[in-house]
Amino acid sequence: MSARDGKNLSAWDLATGLKACYNLSTPLAFFLAIGGFVLLRRFRNVSLYEIGEHGRIEHDASLVHDDTPKGHKYAPIKIEDRLVDLLLADAKTGNEEGEGTQFGHRRNLMDASDVARARVRREKDSPKLNRIHAEIARGEMAIILGVWETKAGKNIGVPVEWMRQWIGHERMPVGWKPTHVQGLLDVVKRSKSIRTAMHAQRALGGGEKSKL
């Protein structure tokens, strides 16, 4: 079975796919691929379906999927529109200069503080994550913040409509072209920024559900 079928995937297949799709650096791509195999406890090739096994790489408090029901081996794959809307609402605070609904979707940028707000909200309503899964949850968004970073005036972040296309419809953003190679150290730095912002928001009593 070929890797194009999403089956019989090696670490090499996963890493080269990540590099081709997101323009990740070789160290970052292989860190994710090999780390994934370790978490899955697999020494053979895997299928994309196996990656969804709950409690391995997959975790509760997903930004767009419901938590895995008790007793189920695999996580839900259905994207919940209500969660997508709440995620995007977290970026439409209008707190940044030149942002807000009145400026149009292209001027709404999601940054680390917005991701932190979304993560605090979801983790408040879900089973507690262990340290590894909390890091995975931050890291997966840290990667995207780096890959699709865009400037609008003085603000920097990911356009919310790009985020909707990717996380809500599982397709690459229309009009996006790679401008840089996304590296491992930058992802670590961004993940720490998300974690710091989450601590600050929790200290202020954050985590309430966003409203559109």
Short mmCIF file of C-alpha atoms in Angstrom, two decimals:
data_model
loop_
_atom_site.label_atom_id
_atom_site.label_comp_id
_atom_site.label_asym_id
_atom_site.label_seq_id
_atom_site.Cartn_x
_atom_site.Cartn_y
_atom_site.Cartn_z
CA MET A 1 0.00 0.00 0.00
CA SER A 2 1.46 3.36 -0.95
CA ALA A 3 1.90 6.28 1.41
CA ARG A 4 -0.52 8.25 -0.74
CA ASP A 5 -3.34 6.13 0.69
CA GLY A 6 -2.58 7.37 4.21
CA LYS A 7 -1.47 3.85 5.13
CA ASN A 8 1.87 2.16 5.65
CA LEU A 9 3.52 5.48 6.48
CA SER A 10 7.11 5.55 7.70
CA ALA A 11 8.71 8.29 9.76
CA TRP A 12 10.41 9.37 6.55
CA ASP A 13 7.04 9.64 4.78
CA LEU A 14 5.61 11.78 7.59
CA ALA A 15 8.65 14.05 7.77
CA THR A 16 8.91 14.62 4.02
CA GLY A 17 5.17 15.26 3.87
CA LEU A 18 5.39 17.88 6.61
CA LYS A 19 8.30 19.56 4.86
CA ALA A 20 6.48 19.65 1.53
CA CYS A 21 3.18 20.87 2.98
CA TYR A 22 4.28 23.40 5.59
CA ASN A 23 7.89 24.15 4.60
CA LEU A 24 9.18 22.90 7.94
CA SER A 25 12.89 22.54 8.55
CA THR A 26 14.38 19.05 8.42
CA PRO A 27 15.08 18.96 12.19
CA LEU A 28 11.51 20.05 13.04
CA ALA A 29 9.90 17.64 10.58
CA PHE A 30 11.86 14.64 11.82
CA PHE A 31 11.38 15.65 15.46
CA LEU A 32 7.62 15.55 14.91
CA ALA A 33 7.68 12.33 12.88
CA ILE A 34 9.99 10.34 15.13
CA GLY A 35 8.39 11.78 18.27
CA GLY A 36 5.04 10.66 16.93
CA PHE A 37 6.23 7.10 16.49
CA VAL A 38 7.59 7.11 20.04
CA LEU A 39 4.29 8.34 21.47
CA LEU A 40 2.38 5.78 19.42
CA ARG A 41 4.79 3.07 20.61
CA ARG A 42 5.11 1.85 17.06
CA PHE A 43 8.19 0.27 15.50
CA ARG A 44 6.50 -0.35 12.19
CA ASN A 45 4.81 1.85 9.64
CA VAL A 46 1.50 3.41 10.65
CA SER A 47 -1.70 4.70 9.09
CA LEU A 48 -3.12 8.17 9.60
CA TYR A 49 -6.05 6.54 11.40
CA GLU A 50 -3.72 5.09 14.04
CA ILE A 51 -2.36 8.56 14.79
CA GLY A 52 -5.82 9.38 16.15
CA GLU A 53 -5.55 6.84 18.96
CA HIS A 54 -6.62 8.63 22.12
CA GLY A 55 -4.00 9.30 24.74
CA ARG A 56 -1.00 8.91 22.43
CA ILE A 57 -0.49 11.97 20.24
CA GLU A 58 -4.19 12.84 20.24
CA HIS A 59 -5.49 14.61 23.33
CA ASP A 60 -8.66 16.04 24.86
CA ALA A 61 -9.34 19.80 24.79
CA SER A 62 -8.91 19.95 21.02
CA LEU A 63 -9.73 23.38 19.64
CA VAL A 64 -12.17 21.98 17.05
CA HIS A 65 -13.00 18.39 18.06
CA ASP A 66 -15.08 17.11 20.95
CA ASP A 67 -13.31 15.19 23.70
CA THR A 68 -12.99 11.45 23.26
CA PRO A 69 -15.92 9.66 24.94
CA LYS A 70 -14.95 7.41 27.84
CA GLY A 71 -14.09 3.92 26.68
CA HIS A 72 -13.43 4.89 23.05
CA LYS A 73 -10.04 4.04 21.59
CA TYR A 74 -10.01 6.69 18.86
CA ALA A 75 -10.83 10.37 19.02
CA PRO A 76 -13.77 11.96 17.17
CA ILE A 77 -12.77 13.15 13.71
CA LYS A 78 -15.77 15.40 13.06
CA ILE A 79 -14.92 19.10 13.09
CA GLU A 80 -17.42 20.92 15.29
CA ASP A 81 -18.51 24.21 13.72
CA ARG A 82 -19.37 25.68 17.11
CA LEU A 83 -15.80 25.13 18.30
CA VAL A 84 -14.38 26.62 15.11
CA ASP A 85 -16.54 29.72 15.61
CA LEU A 86 -15.43 30.04 19.24
CA LEU A 87 -11.79 29.70 18.24
CA LEU A 88 -12.07 32.45 15.65
CA ALA A 89 -14.02 34.61 18.09
CA ASP A 90 -11.02 34.44 20.40
CA ALA A 91 -9.03 36.29 17.74
CA LYS A 92 -11.69 38.91 17.08
CA THR A 93 -11.30 40.78 20.32
CA GLY A 94 -10.57 44.08 18.62
CA ASN A 95 -7.98 44.81 21.31
CA GLU A 96 -5.15 45.29 18.84
CA GLU A 97 -4.81 48.55 16.94
CA GLY A 98 -6.33 48.30 13.48
CA GLU A 99 -8.12 45.06 14.23
CA GLY A 100 -11.70 44.17 14.92
CA THR A 101 -14.66 43.15 12.82
CA GLN A 102 -15.00 46.65 11.37
CA PHE A 103 -11.65 46.27 9.59
CA GLY A 104 -12.62 43.07 7.76
CA HIS A 105 -11.44 39.49 8.12
CA ARG A 106 -8.07 40.12 6.48
CA ARG A 107 -7.17 42.47 9.32
CA ASN A 108 -8.14 39.99 12.04
CA LEU A 109 -4.97 38.20 13.05
CA MET A 110 -4.66 35.36 15.54
CA ASP A 111 -1.53 35.60 17.70
CA ALA A 112 -0.12 33.79 20.73
CA SER A 113 -2.39 35.60 23.18
CA ASP A 114 -5.46 34.61 21.14
CA VAL A 115 -4.35 30.98 21.01
CA ALA A 116 -3.76 31.11 24.76
CA ARG A 117 -7.31 32.41 25.29
CA ALA A 118 -8.70 29.55 23.23
CA ARG A 119 -6.58 26.94 25.00
CA VAL A 120 -7.59 28.18 28.46
CA ARG A 121 -11.25 28.11 27.43
CA ARG A 122 -11.09 24.56 26.07
CA GLU A 123 -9.00 23.16 28.89
CA LYS A 124 -11.44 24.61 31.40
CA ASP A 125 -14.23 22.52 29.88
CA SER A 126 -12.25 19.30 29.30
CA PRO A 127 -10.41 16.63 31.31
CA LYS A 128 -7.06 17.85 32.59
CA LEU A 129 -4.17 17.37 30.18
CA ASN A 130 -0.90 15.86 31.33
CA ARG A 131 2.33 17.76 30.69
CA ILE A 132 3.12 15.99 27.43
CA HIS A 133 -0.31 16.56 25.89
CA ALA A 134 -0.42 20.16 27.12
CA GLU A 135 2.88 20.72 25.32
CA ILE A 136 1.58 19.01 22.17
CA ALA A 137 -1.55 21.20 22.25
CA ARG A 138 0.54 24.38 22.46
CA GLY A 139 3.12 23.16 19.99
CA GLU A 140 0.72 22.32 17.19
CA MET A 141 -0.59 25.90 17.23
CA ALA A 142 2.89 27.36 17.70
CA ILE A 143 3.87 25.72 14.40
CA ILE A 144 0.97 27.31 12.55
CA LEU A 145 1.60 30.73 14.09
CA GLY A 146 5.09 30.54 12.66
CA VAL A 147 4.28 29.02 9.27
CA TRP A 148 1.51 31.50 8.39
CA GLU A 149 2.70 34.58 10.26
CA THR A 150 1.43 37.70 8.51
CA LYS A 151 1.71 41.43 9.18
CA ALA A 152 -1.21 43.87 9.03
CA GLY A 153 -0.14 47.35 10.05
CA LYS A 154 1.62 47.02 13.38
CA ASN A 155 0.05 43.66 14.13
CA ILE A 156 1.46 40.20 13.51
CA GLY A 157 -0.41 36.91 13.44
CA VAL A 158 -2.33 34.42 11.29
CA PRO A 159 -5.36 35.75 9.35
CA VAL A 160 -8.46 34.25 10.92
CA GLU A 161 -9.86 33.28 7.53
CA TRP A 162 -6.70 31.29 6.84
CA MET A 163 -7.25 29.61 10.17
CA ARG A 164 -10.88 28.86 9.27
CA GLN A 165 -9.87 27.30 5.96
CA TRP A 166 -7.19 25.14 7.58
CA ILE A 167 -8.67 24.09 10.90
CA GLY A 168 -12.34 24.30 9.92
CA HIS A 169 -12.25 22.91 6.39
CA GLU A 170 -8.94 21.00 6.40
CA ARG A 171 -7.46 22.75 3.39
CA MET A 172 -4.49 25.02 2.86
CA PRO A 173 -5.25 28.76 2.91
CA VAL A 174 -6.02 30.27 -0.47
CA GLY A 175 -3.24 32.64 -1.49
CA TRP A 176 -0.62 31.37 0.95
CA LYS A 177 2.88 30.74 -0.32
CA PRO A 178 5.90 29.75 1.78
CA THR A 179 8.06 32.75 2.68
CA HIS A 180 10.48 31.00 5.05
CA VAL A 181 11.48 27.66 6.49
CA GLN A 182 9.80 27.07 9.85
CA GLY A 183 12.36 25.93 12.39
CA LEU A 184 12.27 23.95 15.63
CA LEU A 185 13.73 26.63 17.91
CA ASP A 186 11.19 29.19 16.73
CA VAL A 187 8.36 26.77 17.50
CA VAL A 188 9.75 26.19 21.01
CA LYS A 189 9.86 29.96 21.56
CA ARG A 190 6.28 30.44 20.34
CA SER A 191 5.02 27.56 22.48
CA LYS A 192 6.57 29.17 25.54
CA SER A 193 4.84 32.44 24.64
CA ILE A 194 1.49 30.65 24.50
CA ARG A 195 2.17 28.99 27.86
CA THR A 196 3.13 32.31 29.46
CA ALA A 197 -0.01 33.97 28.12
CA MET A 198 -2.13 31.08 29.41
CA HIS A 199 -0.67 31.46 32.91
CA ALA A 200 -1.38 35.19 32.82
CA GLN A 201 -4.98 34.71 31.67
CA ARG A 202 -5.65 32.08 34.30
CA ALA A 203 -4.24 34.39 36.96
CA LEU A 204 -6.77 36.99 35.84
CA GLY A 205 -9.60 34.47 35.94
CA GLY A 206 -9.72 33.95 32.18
CA GLY A 207 -11.12 31.00 30.34
CA GLU A 208 -14.73 32.04 29.95
CA LYS A 209 -16.39 31.08 26.71
CA SER A 210 -16.01 33.58 23.89
CA LYS A 211 -18.99 35.16 22.22
CA LEU A 212 -19.24 36.02 18.53
#
